[in-house]
Amino acid sequence: MRPTHAEDHRAASPPRPVATAAVASPAHGPVAGDGAGRDRTETCPAAAAPLPTGPAEVRRIDADVPGAVDRVLDHALAERVRRARLADPLFAQDVAERVTRFTLEGGKRTRAQLVWWASRACAGRDAATASRALRIGGALELLQTCALVHDDVMDRAALRRGRPTLHTDLTAGHEDRVGPERARRFGQSAAVLAGDLALAWADDLVAEIPLAAWTGVVVRRLWSDMRTEMVAGQYLDLHGQITASRSLARVLRAALLKSALYSVERPLALGAAVAGADDGTLRRLCDAGRCVGMAFQLRDDLDDVFGDPLETGKACGGDIREGKPTYLVAVARARAEAAGDGAALAVLDRWLGDASLTEPGLEEVREVLVATGARATVETKVDRLAAQGLRHFDRALLDPEGAAPLRALLLATAGARPGGDAAAGPRSWQGPYAPHPRGAGSGR
């Protein structure tokens, strides 16, 4: 999963009473192919929260979407911590409060912003639609907490957002009493429970959103599929590590499931769905999101090796140390094998999966990734995916008020190089490496 920068957020606001809200059917009719017009008003319980009450407030949120999502999270998490204390004060202090801090104290809210701007681009101007988009955005941030906490346990990571990971923090309080090994097992196990709690809270937020009947069916199906895809992608990532999988197709499949769908395509679809988007618009946004999401993950692979830790929020080389089967490494290995470059293969075999990877060792890996053309190949693929995603996006009929900010957000999310041109064609290389085949850098 892609790391995010640490940010400071305001303290949680006091809980408010539960209210009921009647939500009208979306202005654009049924979502996702409901030819029978089944979308109808449904009255559901909804937790009162700092939500917009009119179009003017909706436009004010446009200027600070992350801040609006934070306010929703402040309210929702304050109430959940209160209820956790009723269950058990120790559990609330050790687990619930840590989940709350982790969620509130970091992240760019990119997924939540995608939901918001997709909703706005699909003519979501009314307060009810905006409120639904903000709540789904908050739920996605909690789902991201679950993913990152579990990811850090699986990767045995010590730092996240420049701070000790949650399992490391839990471990530290018990080492003196029970020893480092038992404390480590406790910290990891407790962190798994913390991730589970974040997932439960995310599901709660989605379940509490007042939705018209058919819109609710679509939104909850998207949410369910996204959770399953995220877990499937993480499993393929783990499976690739244990089997040392070198298949380019399997690597790309894992990237699609664990990142492209979860990070971009599904948030876009959720935002469009709550705004009542028609089938054609939903399909084009999903196509755009899939391409941009793949670019997002491939850029993350590059940043892990070549990025600035001050920008990425993590130390370089984590994927190399874990032996993760990234597309970047898979391309380098395939090209080295095709060229009969035993020295390059020896470097990859020596350092991939070596937890004691040194900076000189990482530099050797970087040299191989550059010399084989793998870095340039992946950078070109990122540019092409971004361009393809924007072509899909530009074919959608969207409200200009939301379309321009959403397009800019997609371009930034893709991480394409300024001036990168998908049509620039293959590059020339010296030595045994021929220009990469067209298929290696194609859009999808």
PDB file of N, CA and C in Angstrom, residues 222-288:
ATOM      1  N   LEU A 222     -20.755  -2.335  -4.330  1.00  0.00           N
ATOM      2  CA  LEU A 222     -19.428  -1.785  -4.629  1.00  0.00           C
ATOM      3  C   LEU A 222     -18.515  -1.893  -3.409  1.00  0.00           C
ATOM      4  N   TRP A 223     -19.048  -1.553  -2.251  1.00  0.00           N
ATOM      5  CA  TRP A 223     -18.256  -1.607  -1.017  1.00  0.00           C
ATOM      6  C   TRP A 223     -17.827  -3.042  -0.719  1.00  0.00           C
ATOM      7  N   SER A 224     -18.729  -3.972  -0.864  1.00  0.00           N
ATOM      8  CA  SER A 224     -18.413  -5.374  -0.600  1.00  0.00           C
ATOM      9  C   SER A 224     -17.343  -5.891  -1.564  1.00  0.00           C
ATOM     10  N   ASP A 225     -17.522  -5.599  -2.844  1.00  0.00           N
ATOM     11  CA  ASP A 225     -16.544  -6.054  -3.830  1.00  0.00           C
ATOM     12  C   ASP A 225     -15.168  -5.452  -3.550  1.00  0.00           C
ATOM     13  N   MET A 226     -15.143  -4.181  -3.183  1.00  0.00           N
ATOM     14  CA  MET A 226     -13.866  -3.511  -2.921  1.00  0.00           C
ATOM     15  C   MET A 226     -13.116  -4.163  -1.769  1.00  0.00           C
ATOM     16  N   ARG A 227     -13.809  -4.494  -0.704  1.00  0.00           N
ATOM     17  CA  ARG A 227     -13.139  -5.141   0.434  1.00  0.00           C
ATOM     18  C   ARG A 227     -12.560  -6.485   0.032  1.00  0.00           C
ATOM     19  N   THR A 228     -13.338  -7.264  -0.734  1.00  0.00           N
ATOM     20  CA  THR A 228     -12.854  -8.577  -1.170  1.00  0.00           C
ATOM     21  C   THR A 228     -11.649  -8.435  -2.086  1.00  0.00           C
ATOM     22  N   GLU A 229     -11.713  -7.491  -3.028  1.00  0.00           N
ATOM     23  CA  GLU A 229     -10.599  -7.273  -3.953  1.00  0.00           C
ATOM     24  C   GLU A 229      -9.340  -6.855  -3.220  1.00  0.00           C
ATOM     25  N   MET A 230      -9.478  -6.020  -2.213  1.00  0.00           N
ATOM     26  CA  MET A 230      -8.322  -5.568  -1.458  1.00  0.00           C
ATOM     27  C   MET A 230      -7.621  -6.742  -0.774  1.00  0.00           C
ATOM     28  N   VAL A 231      -8.391  -7.611  -0.146  1.00  0.00           N
ATOM     29  CA  VAL A 231      -7.811  -8.773   0.532  1.00  0.00           C
ATOM     30  C   VAL A 231      -7.196  -9.733  -0.488  1.00  0.00           C
ATOM     31  N   ALA A 232      -7.878  -9.932  -1.615  1.00  0.00           N
ATOM     32  CA  ALA A 232      -7.339 -10.812  -2.653  1.00  0.00           C
ATOM     33  C   ALA A 232      -6.011 -10.293  -3.166  1.00  0.00           C
ATOM     34  N   GLY A 233      -5.912  -8.983  -3.372  1.00  0.00           N
ATOM     35  CA  GLY A 233      -4.659  -8.406  -3.838  1.00  0.00           C
ATOM     36  C   GLY A 233      -3.534  -8.577  -2.843  1.00  0.00           C
ATOM     37  N   GLN A 234      -3.845  -8.385  -1.571  1.00  0.00           N
ATOM     38  CA  GLN A 234      -2.820  -8.578  -0.540  1.00  0.00           C
ATOM     39  C   GLN A 234      -2.364 -10.037  -0.486  1.00  0.00           C
ATOM     40  N   TYR A 235      -3.321 -10.947  -0.677  1.00  0.00           N
ATOM     41  CA  TYR A 235      -2.938 -12.361  -0.663  1.00  0.00           C
ATOM     42  C   TYR A 235      -2.029 -12.684  -1.848  1.00  0.00           C
ATOM     43  N   LEU A 236      -2.364 -12.196  -3.026  1.00  0.00           N
ATOM     44  CA  LEU A 236      -1.507 -12.438  -4.188  1.00  0.00           C
ATOM     45  C   LEU A 236      -0.119 -11.854  -3.969  1.00  0.00           C
ATOM     46  N   ASP A 237      -0.057 -10.708  -3.293  1.00  0.00           N
ATOM     47  CA  ASP A 237       1.239 -10.103  -2.967  1.00  0.00           C
ATOM     48  C   ASP A 237       2.044 -11.042  -2.067  1.00  0.00           C
ATOM     49  N   LEU A 238       1.401 -11.561  -1.025  1.00  0.00           N
ATOM     50  CA  LEU A 238       2.084 -12.496  -0.120  1.00  0.00           C
ATOM     51  C   LEU A 238       2.475 -13.778  -0.848  1.00  0.00           C
ATOM     52  N   HIS A 239       1.556 -14.281  -1.664  1.00  0.00           N
ATOM     53  CA  HIS A 239       1.829 -15.519  -2.388  1.00  0.00           C
ATOM     54  C   HIS A 239       3.011 -15.335  -3.330  1.00  0.00           C
ATOM     55  N   GLY A 240       3.084 -14.178  -3.958  1.00  0.00           N
ATOM     56  CA  GLY A 240       4.199 -13.906  -4.840  1.00  0.00           C
ATOM     57  C   GLY A 240       5.523 -13.880  -4.110  1.00  0.00           C
ATOM     58  N   GLN A 241       5.517 -13.398  -2.864  1.00  0.00           N
ATOM     59  CA  GLN A 241       6.758 -13.372  -2.079  1.00  0.00           C
ATOM     60  C   GLN A 241       7.215 -14.780  -1.713  1.00  0.00           C
ATOM     61  N   ILE A 242       6.280 -15.611  -1.262  1.00  0.00           N
ATOM     62  CA  ILE A 242       6.678 -16.933  -0.788  1.00  0.00           C
ATOM     63  C   ILE A 242       7.067 -17.858  -1.931  1.00  0.00           C
ATOM     64  N   THR A 243       6.493 -17.615  -3.114  1.00  0.00           N
ATOM     65  CA  THR A 243       6.786 -18.480  -4.264  1.00  0.00           C
ATOM     66  C   THR A 243       7.811 -17.866  -5.204  1.00  0.00           C
ATOM     67  N   ALA A 244       8.264 -16.639  -4.888  1.00  0.00           N
ATOM     68  CA  ALA A 244       9.186 -15.915  -5.769  1.00  0.00           C
ATOM     69  C   ALA A 244       8.645 -15.859  -7.196  1.00  0.00           C
ATOM     70  N   SER A 245       7.343 -15.566  -7.310  1.00  0.00           N
ATOM     71  CA  SER A 245       6.693 -15.514  -8.615  1.00  0.00           C
ATOM     72  C   SER A 245       7.340 -14.460  -9.502  1.00  0.00           C
ATOM     73  N   ARG A 246       7.564 -14.827 -10.768  1.00  0.00           N
ATOM     74  CA  ARG A 246       8.194 -13.902 -11.709  1.00  0.00           C
ATOM     75  C   ARG A 246       7.279 -13.577 -12.886  1.00  0.00           C
ATOM     76  N   SER A 247       6.036 -13.963 -12.807  1.00  0.00           N
ATOM     77  CA  SER A 247       5.104 -13.754 -13.903  1.00  0.00           C
ATOM     78  C   SER A 247       4.664 -12.294 -13.950  1.00  0.00           C
ATOM     79  N   LEU A 248       4.889 -11.631 -15.090  1.00  0.00           N
ATOM     80  CA  LEU A 248       4.444 -10.254 -15.238  1.00  0.00           C
ATOM     81  C   LEU A 248       2.926 -10.149 -15.107  1.00  0.00           C
ATOM     82  N   ALA A 249       2.209 -11.130 -15.652  1.00  0.00           N
ATOM     83  CA  ALA A 249       0.755 -11.093 -15.597  1.00  0.00           C
ATOM     84  C   ALA A 249       0.250 -11.182 -14.156  1.00  0.00           C
ATOM     85  N   ARG A 250       0.857 -12.060 -13.340  1.00  0.00           N
ATOM     86  CA  ARG A 250       0.419 -12.205 -11.949  1.00  0.00           C
ATOM     87  C   ARG A 250       0.747 -10.959 -11.138  1.00  0.00           C
ATOM     88  N   VAL A 251       1.903 -10.365 -11.422  1.00  0.00           N
ATOM     89  CA  VAL A 251       2.294  -9.145 -10.715  1.00  0.00           C
ATOM     90  C   VAL A 251       1.299  -8.029 -11.009  1.00  0.00           C
ATOM     91  N   LEU A 252       0.925  -7.890 -12.274  1.00  0.00           N
ATOM     92  CA  LEU A 252      -0.028  -6.847 -12.635  1.00  0.00           C
ATOM     93  C   LEU A 252      -1.412  -7.136 -12.051  1.00  0.00           C
ATOM     94  N   ARG A 253      -1.784  -8.412 -11.971  1.00  0.00           N
ATOM     95  CA  ARG A 253      -3.081  -8.762 -11.378  1.00  0.00           C
ATOM     96  C   ARG A 253      -3.124  -8.363  -9.908  1.00  0.00           C
ATOM     97  N   ALA A 254      -2.042  -8.641  -9.178  1.00  0.00           N
ATOM     98  CA  ALA A 254      -1.986  -8.257  -7.769  1.00  0.00           C
ATOM     99  C   ALA A 254      -2.067  -6.747  -7.617  1.00  0.00           C
ATOM    100  N   ALA A 255      -1.363  -6.022  -8.480  1.00  0.00           N
ATOM    101  CA  ALA A 255      -1.394  -4.560  -8.416  1.00  0.00           C
ATOM    102  C   ALA A 255      -2.792  -4.027  -8.696  1.00  0.00           C
ATOM    103  N   LEU A 256      -3.485  -4.650  -9.645  1.00  0.00           N
ATOM    104  CA  LEU A 256      -4.848  -4.227  -9.962  1.00  0.00           C
ATOM    105  C   LEU A 256      -5.764  -4.409  -8.759  1.00  0.00           C
ATOM    106  N   LEU A 257      -5.688  -5.561  -8.122  1.00  0.00           N
ATOM    107  CA  LEU A 257      -6.601  -5.869  -7.031  1.00  0.00           C
ATOM    108  C   LEU A 257      -6.276  -5.077  -5.772  1.00  0.00           C
ATOM    109  N   LYS A 258      -5.009  -5.024  -5.414  1.00  0.00           N
ATOM    110  CA  LYS A 258      -4.666  -4.443  -4.110  1.00  0.00           C
ATOM    111  C   LYS A 258      -4.599  -2.928  -4.146  1.00  0.00           C
ATOM    112  N   SER A 259      -4.506  -2.349  -5.347  1.00  0.00           N
ATOM    113  CA  SER A 259      -4.319  -0.907  -5.380  1.00  0.00           C
ATOM    114  C   SER A 259      -5.212  -0.212  -6.397  1.00  0.00           C
ATOM    115  N   ALA A 260      -5.192  -0.631  -7.662  1.00  0.00           N
ATOM    116  CA  ALA A 260      -5.905   0.114  -8.693  1.00  0.00           C
ATOM    117  C   ALA A 260      -7.400   0.189  -8.412  1.00  0.00           C
ATOM    118  N   LEU A 261      -8.003  -0.950  -8.078  1.00  0.00           N
ATOM    119  CA  LEU A 261      -9.433  -0.961  -7.789  1.00  0.00           C
ATOM    120  C   LEU A 261      -9.729  -0.260  -6.478  1.00  0.00           C
ATOM    121  N   TYR A 262      -8.993  -0.625  -5.449  1.00  0.00           N
ATOM    122  CA  TYR A 262      -9.255  -0.125  -4.105  1.00  0.00           C
ATOM    123  C   TYR A 262      -8.939   1.362  -3.963  1.00  0.00           C
ATOM    124  N   SER A 263      -7.864   1.802  -4.589  1.00  0.00           N
ATOM    125  CA  SER A 263      -7.410   3.169  -4.370  1.00  0.00           C
ATOM    126  C   SER A 263      -8.088   4.189  -5.268  1.00  0.00           C
ATOM    127  N   VAL A 264      -8.521   3.781  -6.459  1.00  0.00           N
ATOM    128  CA  VAL A 264      -9.036   4.769  -7.401  1.00  0.00           C
ATOM    129  C   VAL A 264     -10.385   4.362  -8.001  1.00  0.00           C
ATOM    130  N   GLU A 265     -10.460   3.190  -8.649  1.00  0.00           N
ATOM    131  CA  GLU A 265     -11.681   2.862  -9.386  1.00  0.00           C
ATOM    132  C   GLU A 265     -12.910   2.783  -8.491  1.00  0.00           C
ATOM    133  N   ARG A 266     -12.811   2.060  -7.384  1.00  0.00           N
ATOM    134  CA  ARG A 266     -13.981   1.905  -6.513  1.00  0.00           C
ATOM    135  C   ARG A 266     -14.374   3.219  -5.839  1.00  0.00           C
ATOM    136  N   PRO A 267     -13.435   4.036  -5.346  1.00  0.00           N
ATOM    137  CA  PRO A 267     -13.857   5.342  -4.817  1.00  0.00           C
ATOM    138  C   PRO A 267     -14.593   6.197  -5.846  1.00  0.00           C
ATOM    139  N   LEU A 268     -14.116   6.201  -7.103  1.00  0.00           N
ATOM    140  CA  LEU A 268     -14.828   6.934  -8.143  1.00  0.00           C
ATOM    141  C   LEU A 268     -16.239   6.385  -8.328  1.00  0.00           C
ATOM    142  N   ALA A 269     -16.360   5.062  -8.381  1.00  0.00           N
ATOM    143  CA  ALA A 269     -17.667   4.446  -8.579  1.00  0.00           C
ATOM    144  C   ALA A 269     -18.609   4.752  -7.419  1.00  0.00           C
ATOM    145  N   LEU A 270     -18.093   4.737  -6.201  1.00  0.00           N
ATOM    146  CA  LEU A 270     -18.931   5.029  -5.040  1.00  0.00           C
ATOM    147  C   LEU A 270     -19.433   6.470  -5.085  1.00  0.00           C
ATOM    148  N   GLY A 271     -18.547   7.406  -5.434  1.00  0.00           N
ATOM    149  CA  GLY A 271     -18.969   8.797  -5.528  1.00  0.00           C
ATOM    150  C   GLY A 271     -20.005   9.001  -6.610  1.00  0.00           C
ATOM    151  N   ALA A 272     -19.800   8.360  -7.764  1.00  0.00           N
ATOM    152  CA  ALA A 272     -20.774   8.479  -8.849  1.00  0.00           C
ATOM    153  C   ALA A 272     -22.102   7.852  -8.462  1.00  0.00           C
ATOM    154  N   ALA A 273     -22.046   6.721  -7.765  1.00  0.00           N
ATOM    155  CA  ALA A 273     -23.276   6.017  -7.400  1.00  0.00           C
ATOM    156  C   ALA A 273     -24.147   6.839  -6.462  1.00  0.00           C
ATOM    157  N   VAL A 274     -23.543   7.463  -5.445  1.00  0.00           N
ATOM    158  CA  VAL A 274     -24.368   8.235  -4.506  1.00  0.00           C
ATOM    159  C   VAL A 274     -24.970   9.464  -5.173  1.00  0.00           C
ATOM    160  N   ALA A 275     -24.378   9.912  -6.293  1.00  0.00           N
ATOM    161  CA  ALA A 275     -24.930  11.054  -7.020  1.00  0.00           C
ATOM    162  C   ALA A 275     -25.940  10.630  -8.080  1.00  0.00           C
ATOM    163  N   GLY A 276     -26.175   9.326  -8.231  1.00  0.00           N
ATOM    164  CA  GLY A 276     -27.161   8.844  -9.175  1.00  0.00           C
ATOM    165  C   GLY A 276     -26.687   8.829 -10.610  1.00  0.00           C
ATOM    166  N   ALA A 277     -25.398   8.570 -10.838  1.00  0.00           N
ATOM    167  CA  ALA A 277     -24.860   8.556 -12.192  1.00  0.00           C
ATOM    168  C   ALA A 277     -25.495   7.453 -13.026  1.00  0.00           C
ATOM    169  N   ASP A 278     -25.602   7.684 -14.334  1.00  0.00           N
ATOM    170  CA  ASP A 278     -26.142   6.668 -15.234  1.00  0.00           C
ATOM    171  C   ASP A 278     -25.059   5.638 -15.560  1.00  0.00           C
ATOM    172  N   ASP A 279     -25.476   4.565 -16.222  1.00  0.00           N
ATOM    173  CA  ASP A 279     -24.562   3.454 -16.514  1.00  0.00           C
ATOM    174  C   ASP A 279     -23.341   3.893 -17.318  1.00  0.00           C
ATOM    175  N   GLY A 280     -23.563   4.698 -18.370  1.00  0.00           N
ATOM    176  CA  GLY A 280     -22.457   5.098 -19.226  1.00  0.00           C
ATOM    177  C   GLY A 280     -21.422   5.911 -18.480  1.00  0.00           C
ATOM    178  N   THR A 281     -21.877   6.844 -17.662  1.00  0.00           N
ATOM    179  CA  THR A 281     -20.955   7.672 -16.884  1.00  0.00           C
ATOM    180  C   THR A 281     -20.189   6.818 -15.882  1.00  0.00           C
ATOM    181  N   LEU A 282     -20.905   5.931 -15.212  1.00  0.00           N
ATOM    182  CA  LEU A 282     -20.261   5.065 -14.235  1.00  0.00           C
ATOM    183  C   LEU A 282     -19.197   4.205 -14.898  1.00  0.00           C
ATOM    184  N   ARG A 283     -19.506   3.674 -16.068  1.00  0.00           N
ATOM    185  CA  ARG A 283     -18.556   2.806 -16.765  1.00  0.00           C
ATOM    186  C   ARG A 283     -17.297   3.579 -17.184  1.00  0.00           C
ATOM    187  N   ARG A 284     -17.477   4.786 -17.715  1.00  0.00           N
ATOM    188  CA  ARG A 284     -16.309   5.555 -18.148  1.00  0.00           C
ATOM    189  C   ARG A 284     -15.450   5.983 -16.969  1.00  0.00           C
ATOM    190  N   LEU A 285     -16.066   6.340 -15.859  1.00  0.00           N
ATOM    191  CA  LEU A 285     -15.279   6.687 -14.676  1.00  0.00           C
ATOM    192  C   LEU A 285     -14.525   5.471 -14.146  1.00  0.00           C
ATOM    193  N   CYS A 286     -15.154   4.303 -14.194  1.00  0.00           N
ATOM    194  CA  CYS A 286     -14.465   3.094 -13.750  1.00  0.00           C
ATOM    195  C   CYS A 286     -13.278   2.775 -14.650  1.00  0.00           C
ATOM    196  N   ASP A 287     -13.446   2.922 -15.952  1.00  0.00           N
ATOM    197  CA  ASP A 287     -12.341   2.684 -16.876  1.00  0.00           C
ATOM    198  C   ASP A 287     -11.195   3.663 -16.603  1.00  0.00           C
ATOM    199  N   ALA A 288     -11.546   4.920 -16.387  1.00  0.00           N
ATOM    200  CA  ALA A 288     -10.522   5.913 -16.068  1.00  0.00           C
ATOM    201  C   ALA A 288      -9.825   5.570 -14.760  1.00  0.00           C
TER     202      ALA A 288
END
